[in-house]
Short mmCIF file of C-alpha atoms in Angstrom, two decimals:
data_model
loop_
_atom_site.label_atom_id
_atom_site.label_comp_id
_atom_site.label_asym_id
_atom_site.label_seq_id
_atom_site.Cartn_x
_atom_site.Cartn_y
_atom_site.Cartn_z
CA GLY A 19 9.85 -114.66 -22.98
CA SER A 20 10.28 -111.67 -20.68
CA ALA A 21 6.80 -110.50 -21.03
CA MET A 22 5.51 -113.62 -19.55
CA ASP A 23 8.08 -113.15 -16.61
CA LEU A 24 6.74 -109.60 -16.11
CA PHE A 25 3.09 -110.84 -15.75
CA GLY A 26 4.30 -113.65 -13.46
CA ASP A 27 6.06 -111.01 -11.28
CA LEU A 28 3.00 -108.91 -11.25
CA ARG A 29 0.76 -111.85 -10.39
CA ARG A 30 3.14 -112.92 -7.59
CA MET A 31 3.22 -109.43 -6.01
CA ASN A 32 0.59 -109.08 -3.40
CA LYS A 33 -2.26 -106.50 -3.68
CA ARG A 34 -0.57 -104.45 -0.89
CA GLN A 35 2.67 -104.28 -2.70
CA LEU A 36 0.96 -103.31 -5.84
CA TYR A 37 -1.03 -100.48 -4.11
CA TYR A 38 2.29 -99.35 -2.48
CA GLN A 39 4.07 -99.07 -5.82
CA VAL A 40 1.11 -97.14 -7.38
CA LEU A 41 0.96 -94.71 -4.52
CA ASN A 42 4.70 -94.30 -4.82
CA PHE A 43 4.37 -93.45 -8.49
CA ALA A 44 1.52 -90.97 -7.79
CA MET A 45 3.69 -89.36 -5.19
CA ILE A 46 6.53 -88.96 -7.72
CA VAL A 47 4.14 -87.42 -10.08
CA SER A 48 2.59 -85.07 -7.63
CA SER A 49 5.99 -83.92 -6.21
CA ALA A 50 7.18 -83.10 -9.72
CA LEU A 51 3.96 -81.02 -10.39
CA MET A 52 4.34 -79.18 -7.03
CA ILE A 53 8.02 -78.34 -7.90
CA TRP A 54 6.84 -77.01 -11.34
CA LYS A 55 4.19 -74.93 -9.71
CA GLY A 56 6.63 -73.56 -7.18
CA LEU A 57 9.12 -72.70 -9.99
CA ILE A 58 6.19 -70.86 -11.76
CA VAL A 59 5.48 -68.86 -8.48
CA ILE A 60 9.21 -68.03 -7.85
CA THR A 61 10.17 -67.19 -11.44
CA GLY A 62 7.04 -65.31 -12.41
CA SER A 63 6.93 -67.14 -15.68
CA GLU A 64 4.18 -69.60 -16.90
CA SER A 65 6.88 -71.78 -18.16
CA PRO A 66 10.12 -71.43 -16.18
CA ILE A 67 11.95 -74.04 -18.22
CA VAL A 68 11.99 -74.37 -22.01
CA VAL A 69 13.82 -76.26 -24.55
CA VAL A 70 15.37 -74.63 -27.64
CA LEU A 71 13.64 -76.42 -30.69
CA SER A 72 15.46 -74.69 -33.49
CA GLY A 73 18.91 -73.50 -34.76
CA SER A 74 17.70 -69.83 -35.06
CA MET A 75 19.66 -68.63 -31.94
CA GLU A 76 22.95 -70.22 -32.83
CA PRO A 77 25.60 -69.75 -31.69
CA ALA A 78 24.23 -68.44 -28.43
CA PHE A 79 21.85 -71.36 -27.98
CA HIS A 80 21.65 -74.68 -29.81
CA ARG A 81 18.80 -77.12 -30.40
CA GLY A 82 18.23 -79.05 -27.29
CA ASP A 83 19.45 -76.41 -24.85
CA LEU A 84 17.43 -76.15 -21.66
CA LEU A 85 16.80 -72.56 -20.77
CA PHE A 86 15.75 -71.17 -17.39
CA LEU A 87 13.42 -68.23 -17.52
CA THR A 88 12.21 -65.49 -15.13
CA ASN A 89 9.45 -63.02 -15.97
CA PHE A 90 9.34 -60.22 -13.39
CA HIS A 91 6.87 -57.52 -14.66
CA ASP A 92 8.60 -54.53 -13.00
CA ASP A 93 11.87 -55.54 -14.73
CA PRO A 94 12.17 -53.46 -18.00
CA ILE A 95 12.90 -55.37 -21.21
CA ARG A 96 16.13 -54.18 -22.92
CA ALA A 97 17.64 -54.51 -26.39
CA GLY A 98 19.97 -57.39 -26.61
CA GLU A 99 18.11 -59.49 -24.11
CA ILE A 100 16.94 -62.97 -25.15
CA VAL A 101 13.12 -63.39 -24.61
CA VAL A 102 10.87 -66.34 -25.14
CA PHE A 103 7.47 -65.09 -26.58
CA LYS A 104 4.11 -66.52 -27.61
CA VAL A 105 2.38 -65.45 -30.73
CA GLU A 106 -1.40 -65.94 -31.10
CA GLY A 107 -2.11 -68.86 -33.42
CA ARG A 108 1.07 -70.80 -32.45
CA ASP A 109 1.33 -73.26 -29.57
CA ILE A 110 5.15 -73.36 -29.40
CA PRO A 111 6.91 -70.23 -27.69
CA ILE A 112 9.92 -68.77 -29.67
CA VAL A 113 13.36 -67.93 -28.23
CA HIS A 114 14.90 -64.76 -29.73
CA ARG A 115 16.79 -61.69 -29.15
CA VAL A 116 15.23 -58.20 -28.64
CA ILE A 117 16.76 -55.98 -31.35
CA LYS A 118 14.65 -52.74 -31.17
CA ILE A 119 12.54 -51.02 -28.37
CA HIS A 120 9.91 -48.40 -28.57
CA GLU A 121 8.97 -46.74 -25.42
CA LYS A 122 6.09 -44.46 -25.15
CA GLU A 123 5.59 -41.62 -22.57
CA ASN A 124 3.09 -43.65 -20.71
CA GLY A 125 5.72 -46.27 -20.09
CA ASN A 126 4.26 -48.90 -22.49
CA ILE A 127 7.05 -50.65 -24.36
CA LYS A 128 6.78 -52.31 -27.76
CA PHE A 129 9.81 -54.34 -29.17
CA LEU A 130 10.99 -56.23 -32.13
CA THR A 131 12.79 -59.62 -31.95
CA LYS A 132 15.04 -61.57 -34.31
CA GLY A 133 16.90 -64.93 -34.24
CA ASP A 134 20.75 -64.52 -34.13
CA ASN A 135 20.99 -67.00 -36.87
CA ASN A 136 18.21 -65.49 -39.05
CA GLU A 137 18.53 -63.13 -41.87
CA VAL A 138 15.37 -61.11 -41.12
CA ASP A 139 13.54 -59.90 -37.96
CA ASP A 140 10.52 -61.79 -36.62
CA ARG A 141 7.82 -59.73 -38.15
CA GLY A 142 6.96 -62.61 -40.40
CA LEU A 143 6.37 -64.80 -37.28
CA TYR A 144 4.11 -62.36 -35.55
CA LYS A 145 0.23 -62.60 -36.03
CA GLU A 146 -0.82 -60.90 -39.30
CA GLY A 147 -0.73 -57.08 -38.96
CA GLN A 148 1.37 -57.30 -35.69
CA ASN A 149 4.68 -55.35 -36.02
CA TRP A 150 5.66 -55.19 -32.46
CA LEU A 151 5.58 -57.35 -29.42
CA GLU A 152 4.35 -56.21 -26.00
CA LYS A 153 5.04 -57.28 -22.53
CA LYS A 154 1.97 -59.61 -22.48
CA ASP A 155 3.54 -61.64 -25.24
CA VAL A 156 6.58 -62.60 -23.24
CA VAL A 157 6.70 -65.92 -21.47
CA GLY A 158 10.01 -65.15 -19.90
CA ARG A 159 13.46 -64.01 -20.30
CA ALA A 160 16.58 -66.26 -20.41
CA ARG A 161 18.52 -66.24 -17.26
CA GLY A 162 20.70 -69.36 -17.60
CA PHE A 163 20.96 -72.60 -19.62
CA LEU A 164 22.13 -76.05 -19.72
CA PRO A 165 23.54 -77.28 -23.02
CA TYR A 166 21.82 -80.18 -24.74
CA VAL A 167 19.97 -81.62 -21.78
CA GLY A 168 16.67 -81.01 -23.56
CA MET A 169 17.57 -83.27 -26.50
CA VAL A 170 15.56 -86.10 -24.83
CA THR A 171 12.34 -83.81 -25.28
CA ILE A 172 13.25 -83.25 -28.87
CA ILE A 173 13.78 -86.95 -29.59
CA MET A 174 10.46 -87.76 -27.85
CA ASN A 175 8.71 -85.07 -30.13
CA ASP A 176 10.35 -86.25 -33.22
CA TYR A 177 9.81 -89.99 -32.51
CA PRO A 178 6.46 -90.62 -30.55
CA LYS A 179 7.34 -94.31 -30.56
CA PHE A 180 10.36 -93.73 -28.57
CA LYS A 181 8.27 -91.61 -26.06
CA TYR A 182 5.84 -94.40 -25.40
CA ALA A 183 8.67 -97.01 -25.15
CA LEU A 184 10.42 -94.84 -22.50
CA LEU A 185 7.16 -94.22 -20.61
CA ALA A 186 6.33 -97.99 -20.55
CA VAL A 187 9.81 -98.77 -19.30
CA MET A 188 9.68 -96.15 -16.66
CA GLY A 189 6.07 -97.37 -15.53
CA ALA A 190 7.23 -100.96 -15.39
CA TYR A 191 10.30 -100.02 -13.38
CA VAL A 192 8.30 -98.12 -10.79
CA LEU A 193 5.62 -100.79 -10.54
CA LEU A 194 8.16 -103.83 -10.20
CA LYS A 195 10.83 -102.12 -8.15
CA ARG A 196 11.02 -103.92 -4.87
CA GLU A 197 11.98 -102.24 -1.67
CA SER A 198 15.02 -103.99 -0.48
#
């Protein structure tokens, strides 16, 4: 079987090659983390890229679309804008449109959101007793998107076995890939 071939390959590979491949893998991971941190600084958003997980924003965005966010604090939130917000007690941010804004004299803004495809506004999604969102609840505002690129993420969340298989294949590839 191919599993025995795999272990044979690993055994034949000398220690130096193995260390090299492990370091190579560590560099790929750390580069990805550095790029992510860089995006967080540039965009002002704790989560500069998110995947749309539900159909609540169709036809504007579909499940699996990848959104690019920015979150600059001096930029006022406007009605009609699409925001990504977090609600206390929920781990997953929600992507919906701002439908109403209340601005106080002191410049504080409260706003209400709704999914384009939903019948009612989001008050049922906010934490109990909360009727409006504030700037602190916003993770970012949609600035651009790539259709369906995030489907891989959704598949990995819906089918954990697929996620582990994919990770195993990627790990084996990185470890066994020989420099030509």
